[in-house]
Tab-separated table of C-alpha atoms in Angstrom:
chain	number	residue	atom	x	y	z
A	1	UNK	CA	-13.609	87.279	-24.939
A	2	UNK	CA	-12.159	84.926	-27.614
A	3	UNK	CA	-15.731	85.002	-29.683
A	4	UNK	CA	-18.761	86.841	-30.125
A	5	UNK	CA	-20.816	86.526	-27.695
A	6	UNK	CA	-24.717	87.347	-27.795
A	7	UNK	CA	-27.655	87.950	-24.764
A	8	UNK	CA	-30.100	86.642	-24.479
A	9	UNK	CA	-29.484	83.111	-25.390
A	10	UNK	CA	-33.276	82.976	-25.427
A	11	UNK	CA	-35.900	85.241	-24.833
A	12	UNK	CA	-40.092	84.800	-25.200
A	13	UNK	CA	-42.156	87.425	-25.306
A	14	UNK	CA	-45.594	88.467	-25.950
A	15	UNK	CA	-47.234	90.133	-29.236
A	16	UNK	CA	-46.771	93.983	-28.689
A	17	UNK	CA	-43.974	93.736	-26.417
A	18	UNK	CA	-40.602	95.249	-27.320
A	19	UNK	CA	-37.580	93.520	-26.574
A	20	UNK	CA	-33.545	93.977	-27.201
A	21	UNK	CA	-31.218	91.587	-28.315
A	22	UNK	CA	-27.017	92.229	-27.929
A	23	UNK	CA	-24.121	91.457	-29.502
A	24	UNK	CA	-20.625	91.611	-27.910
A	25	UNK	CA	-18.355	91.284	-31.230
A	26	UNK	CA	-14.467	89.647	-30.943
A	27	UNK	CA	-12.138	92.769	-29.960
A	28	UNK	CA	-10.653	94.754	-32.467
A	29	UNK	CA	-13.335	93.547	-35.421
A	30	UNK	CA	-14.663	97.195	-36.761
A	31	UNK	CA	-17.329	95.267	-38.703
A	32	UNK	CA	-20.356	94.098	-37.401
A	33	UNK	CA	-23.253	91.921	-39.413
A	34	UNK	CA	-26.995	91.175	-38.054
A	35	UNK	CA	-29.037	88.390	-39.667
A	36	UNK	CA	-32.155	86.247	-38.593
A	37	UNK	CA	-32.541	82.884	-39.514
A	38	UNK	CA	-35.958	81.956	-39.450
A	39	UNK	CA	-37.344	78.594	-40.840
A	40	UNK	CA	-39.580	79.857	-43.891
A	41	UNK	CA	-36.649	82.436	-45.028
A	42	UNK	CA	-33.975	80.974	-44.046
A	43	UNK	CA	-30.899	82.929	-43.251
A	44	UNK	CA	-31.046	87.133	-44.273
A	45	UNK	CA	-28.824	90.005	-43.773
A	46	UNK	CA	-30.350	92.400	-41.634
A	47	UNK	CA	-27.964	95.537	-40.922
A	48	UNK	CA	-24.310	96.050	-40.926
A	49	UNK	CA	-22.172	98.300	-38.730
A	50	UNK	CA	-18.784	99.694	-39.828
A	51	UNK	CA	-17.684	101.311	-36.503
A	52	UNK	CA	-20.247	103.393	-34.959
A	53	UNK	CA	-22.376	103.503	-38.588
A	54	UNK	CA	-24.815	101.902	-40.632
A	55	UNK	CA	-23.722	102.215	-44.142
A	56	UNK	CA	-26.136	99.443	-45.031
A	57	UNK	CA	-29.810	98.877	-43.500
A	58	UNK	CA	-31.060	97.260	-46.432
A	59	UNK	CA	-32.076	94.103	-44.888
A	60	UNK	CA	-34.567	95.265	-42.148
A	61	UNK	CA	-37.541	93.875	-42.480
A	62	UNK	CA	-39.546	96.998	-40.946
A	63	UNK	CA	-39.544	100.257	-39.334
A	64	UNK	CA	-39.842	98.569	-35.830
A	65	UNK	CA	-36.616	97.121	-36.324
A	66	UNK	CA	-33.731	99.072	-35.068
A	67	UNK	CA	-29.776	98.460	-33.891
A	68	UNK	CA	-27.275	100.741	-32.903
A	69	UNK	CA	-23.527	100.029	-31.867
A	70	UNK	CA	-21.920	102.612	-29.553
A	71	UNK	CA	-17.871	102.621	-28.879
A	72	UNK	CA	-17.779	100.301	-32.121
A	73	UNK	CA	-17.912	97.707	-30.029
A	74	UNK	CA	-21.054	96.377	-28.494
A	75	UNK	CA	-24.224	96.432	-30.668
A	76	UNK	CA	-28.193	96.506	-29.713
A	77	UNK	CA	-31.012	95.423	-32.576
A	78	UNK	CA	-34.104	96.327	-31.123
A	79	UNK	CA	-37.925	95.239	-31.718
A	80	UNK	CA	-40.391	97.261	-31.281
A	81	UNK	CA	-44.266	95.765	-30.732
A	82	UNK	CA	-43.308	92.620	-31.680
A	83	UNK	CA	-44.983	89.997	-34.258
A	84	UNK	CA	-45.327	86.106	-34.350
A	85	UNK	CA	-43.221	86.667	-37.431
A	86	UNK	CA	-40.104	87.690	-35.756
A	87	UNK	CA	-39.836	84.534	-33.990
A	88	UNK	CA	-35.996	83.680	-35.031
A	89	UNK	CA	-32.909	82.843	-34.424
A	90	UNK	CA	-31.043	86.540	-34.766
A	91	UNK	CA	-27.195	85.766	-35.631
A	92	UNK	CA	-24.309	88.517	-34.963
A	93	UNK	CA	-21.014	88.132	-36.745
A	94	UNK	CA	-18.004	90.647	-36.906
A	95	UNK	CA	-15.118	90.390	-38.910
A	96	UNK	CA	-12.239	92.983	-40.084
A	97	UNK	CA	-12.812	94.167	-43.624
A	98	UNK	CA	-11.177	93.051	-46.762
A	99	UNK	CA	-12.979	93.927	-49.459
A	100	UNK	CA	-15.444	90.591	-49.339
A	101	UNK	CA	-12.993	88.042	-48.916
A	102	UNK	CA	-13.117	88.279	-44.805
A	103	UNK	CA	-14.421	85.502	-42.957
A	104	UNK	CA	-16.987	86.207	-40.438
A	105	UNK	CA	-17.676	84.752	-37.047
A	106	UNK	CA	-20.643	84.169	-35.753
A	107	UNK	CA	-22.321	84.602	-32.389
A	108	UNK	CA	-24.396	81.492	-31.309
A	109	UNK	CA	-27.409	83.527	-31.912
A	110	UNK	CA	-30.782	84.801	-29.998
A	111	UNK	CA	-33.638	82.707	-30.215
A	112	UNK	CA	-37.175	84.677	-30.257
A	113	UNK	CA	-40.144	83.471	-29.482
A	114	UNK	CA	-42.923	85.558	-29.769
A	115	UNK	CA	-45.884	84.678	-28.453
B	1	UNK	CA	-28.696	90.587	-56.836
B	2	UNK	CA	-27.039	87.104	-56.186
B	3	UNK	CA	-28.480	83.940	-55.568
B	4	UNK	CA	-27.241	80.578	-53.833
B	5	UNK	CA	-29.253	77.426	-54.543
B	6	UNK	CA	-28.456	74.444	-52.702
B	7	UNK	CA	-29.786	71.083	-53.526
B	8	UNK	CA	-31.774	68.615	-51.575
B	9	UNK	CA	-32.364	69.870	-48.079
B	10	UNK	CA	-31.484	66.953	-45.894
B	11	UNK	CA	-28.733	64.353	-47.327
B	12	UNK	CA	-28.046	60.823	-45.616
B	13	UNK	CA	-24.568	58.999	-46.100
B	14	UNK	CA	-23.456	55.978	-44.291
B	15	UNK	CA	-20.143	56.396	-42.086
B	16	UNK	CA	-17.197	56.154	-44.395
B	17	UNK	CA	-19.139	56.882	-47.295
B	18	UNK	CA	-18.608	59.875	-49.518
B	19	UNK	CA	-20.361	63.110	-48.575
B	20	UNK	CA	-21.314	65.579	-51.911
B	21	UNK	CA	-23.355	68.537	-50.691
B	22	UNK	CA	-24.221	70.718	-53.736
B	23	UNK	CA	-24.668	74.730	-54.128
B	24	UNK	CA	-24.935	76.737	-56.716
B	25	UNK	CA	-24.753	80.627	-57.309
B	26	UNK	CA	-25.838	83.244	-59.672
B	27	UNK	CA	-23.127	85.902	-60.262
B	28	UNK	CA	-22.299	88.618	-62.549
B	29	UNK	CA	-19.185	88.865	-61.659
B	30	UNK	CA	-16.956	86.825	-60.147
B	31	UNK	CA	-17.987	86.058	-56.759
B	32	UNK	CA	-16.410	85.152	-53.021
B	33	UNK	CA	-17.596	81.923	-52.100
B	34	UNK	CA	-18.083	80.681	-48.620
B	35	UNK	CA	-18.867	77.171	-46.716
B	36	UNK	CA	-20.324	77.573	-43.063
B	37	UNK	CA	-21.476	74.714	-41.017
B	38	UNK	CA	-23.991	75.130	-37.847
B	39	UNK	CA	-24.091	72.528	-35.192
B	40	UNK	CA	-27.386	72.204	-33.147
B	41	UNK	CA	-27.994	75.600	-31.247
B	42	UNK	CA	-24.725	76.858	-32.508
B	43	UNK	CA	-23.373	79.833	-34.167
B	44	UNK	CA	-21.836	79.014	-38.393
B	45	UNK	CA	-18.613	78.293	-38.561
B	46	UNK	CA	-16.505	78.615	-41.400
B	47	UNK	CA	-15.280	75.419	-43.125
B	48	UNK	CA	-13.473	77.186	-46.155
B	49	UNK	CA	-13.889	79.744	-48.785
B	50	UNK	CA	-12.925	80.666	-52.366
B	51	UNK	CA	-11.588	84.201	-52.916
B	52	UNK	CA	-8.744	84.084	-56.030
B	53	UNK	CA	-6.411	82.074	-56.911
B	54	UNK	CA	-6.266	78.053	-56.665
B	55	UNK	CA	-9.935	76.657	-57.387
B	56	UNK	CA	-9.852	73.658	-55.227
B	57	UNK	CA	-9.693	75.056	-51.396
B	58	UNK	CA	-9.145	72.988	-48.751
B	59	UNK	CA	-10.636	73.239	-45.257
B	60	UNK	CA	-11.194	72.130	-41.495
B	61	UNK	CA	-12.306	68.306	-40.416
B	62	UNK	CA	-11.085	67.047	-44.048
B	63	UNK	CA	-13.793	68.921	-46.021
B	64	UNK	CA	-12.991	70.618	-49.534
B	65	UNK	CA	-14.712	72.287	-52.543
B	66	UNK	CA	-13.945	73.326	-56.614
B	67	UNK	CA	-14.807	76.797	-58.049
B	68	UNK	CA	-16.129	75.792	-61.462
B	69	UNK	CA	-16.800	78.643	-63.195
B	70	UNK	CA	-18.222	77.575	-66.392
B	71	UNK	CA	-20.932	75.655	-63.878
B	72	UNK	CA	-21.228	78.241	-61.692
B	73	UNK	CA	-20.815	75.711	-58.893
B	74	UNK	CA	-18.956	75.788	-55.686
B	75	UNK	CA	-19.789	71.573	-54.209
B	76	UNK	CA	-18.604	70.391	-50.701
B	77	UNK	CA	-17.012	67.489	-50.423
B	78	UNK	CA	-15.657	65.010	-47.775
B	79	UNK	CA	-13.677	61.695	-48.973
B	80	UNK	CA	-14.823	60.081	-45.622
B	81	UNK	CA	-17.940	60.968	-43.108
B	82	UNK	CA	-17.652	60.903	-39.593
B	83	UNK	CA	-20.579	60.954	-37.220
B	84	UNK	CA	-19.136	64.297	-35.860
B	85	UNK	CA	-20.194	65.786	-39.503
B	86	UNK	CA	-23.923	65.704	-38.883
B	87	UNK	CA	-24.796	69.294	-39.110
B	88	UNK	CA	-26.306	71.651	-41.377
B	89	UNK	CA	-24.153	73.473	-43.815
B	90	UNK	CA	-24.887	76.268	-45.772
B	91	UNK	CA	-23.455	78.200	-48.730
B	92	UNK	CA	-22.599	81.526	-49.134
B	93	UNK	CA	-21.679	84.337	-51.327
B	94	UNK	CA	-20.722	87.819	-50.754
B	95	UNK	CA	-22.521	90.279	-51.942
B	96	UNK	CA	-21.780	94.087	-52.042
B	97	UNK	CA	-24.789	95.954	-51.136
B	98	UNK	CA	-24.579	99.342	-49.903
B	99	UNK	CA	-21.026	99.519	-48.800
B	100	UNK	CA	-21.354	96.058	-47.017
B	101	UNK	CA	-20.373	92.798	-48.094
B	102	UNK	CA	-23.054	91.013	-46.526
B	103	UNK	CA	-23.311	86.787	-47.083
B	104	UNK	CA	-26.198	85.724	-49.573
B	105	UNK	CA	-26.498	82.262	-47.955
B	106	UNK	CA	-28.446	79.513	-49.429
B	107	UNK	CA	-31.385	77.535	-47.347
B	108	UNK	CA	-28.729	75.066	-46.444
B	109	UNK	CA	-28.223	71.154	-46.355
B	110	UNK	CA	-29.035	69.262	-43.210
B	111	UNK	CA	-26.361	66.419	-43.083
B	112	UNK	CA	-27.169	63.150	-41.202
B	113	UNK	CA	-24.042	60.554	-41.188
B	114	UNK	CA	-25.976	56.846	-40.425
B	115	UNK	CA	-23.419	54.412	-38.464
């Protein structure tokens, strides 16, 4: 596709439940960026994916967060028993590297609502 | 670690008028400096960025911004405002973390254009 595209748009859920949200990145972009925007923190880095592996996990909030990326293409940031705090908007973005001066696009986001 | 600071939260301007939306970082060294705007239920999209070399950038839908170093300040501008502006735009930095240049954003500026 021309962007990055993300699944579910939206998703509710119940306190406890696990749940998986995906990220298709734009073709070709060996990069790949989580964040959640949430409105008392606004907008943090969660993980980042350079091909297949997570140099940088620095931003996840927890040890029930997860992601993974497989073919370096399509990535997976799971939840595991699930909080009213994670209710968010969780952004993807992928980019090619250049030493910080990339520009990265953005997904339209997940919106989480747990309940 | 750097910092973004943006100032006021939600700015008003009258069509025509002038639009200033303020952000400032904390930096080290010298940083990459990024302007994203999100539309209702939409992804960010980049408006423009500062990397090196000329400190005035120009970007999409008329908007530009200075580097001023000595003020560590990075302000959007817009000579003009259109309704189609009214958005919420954040500021950005890049930050290397580990092995990632992941965006520091600040908690963005909600901009409403009044006909």
């Amino acid at each position: 596709g021309a962007g990055v595209s993300q699944s579910p748009s939206n998703k509710v859920t119940e306190k406890g439940k696990d749940v998986e949200l995906r990220c298709d990145p734009i073709s070709g972009h060996t990069a790949l960026y989580w964040y959640r925007q949430s409105l008392g923190q606004g907008l943090e880095f969660l993980i980042y994916f350079q091909g297949n592996s997570a140099p940088d996990k620095s931003g996840l909030p927890s040890d029930r967060f997860s992601a993974e990326r497989t073919g370096g293409s399509v990535s997976t940031l799971t939840i595991q028993r699930t909080q009213q705090e994670d209710s968010a908007v969780y952004l993807c973005a992928s980019t090619i590297p250049s030493a910080g001066q990339e520009t990265q696009y953005f997904g339209p986001g997940t919106r989480l609502l747990v309940l | 670690a750097q910092s973004v600071t943006q100032l006021g939260s939600h700015v008003s301007v009258s069509e025509g008028a002038l639009v200033l939306l303020r952000c400032n970082y904390s930096s080290s060294v010298p940083p990459y400096l990024f302007w994203y705007v999100q539309y209702p239920n939409q992804g960010l999209q980049l408006l423009l960025k500062y990397t090196t070399g000329a400190t005035l950038v120009k970007g999409i839908n008329g908007f530009e911004a200075e580097f001023k170093k000595s003020e560590t300040s990075f302000h959007l501008t817009k000579p003009s405002a259109h309704m189609s502006d009214a958005a919420e735009y954040f500021c950005a930095v890049s930050e290397v973390g580990a092995g990632s240049y992941q965006l520091t954003f600040g908690k963005g500026t909600k901009l409403s254009v009044i006909p």
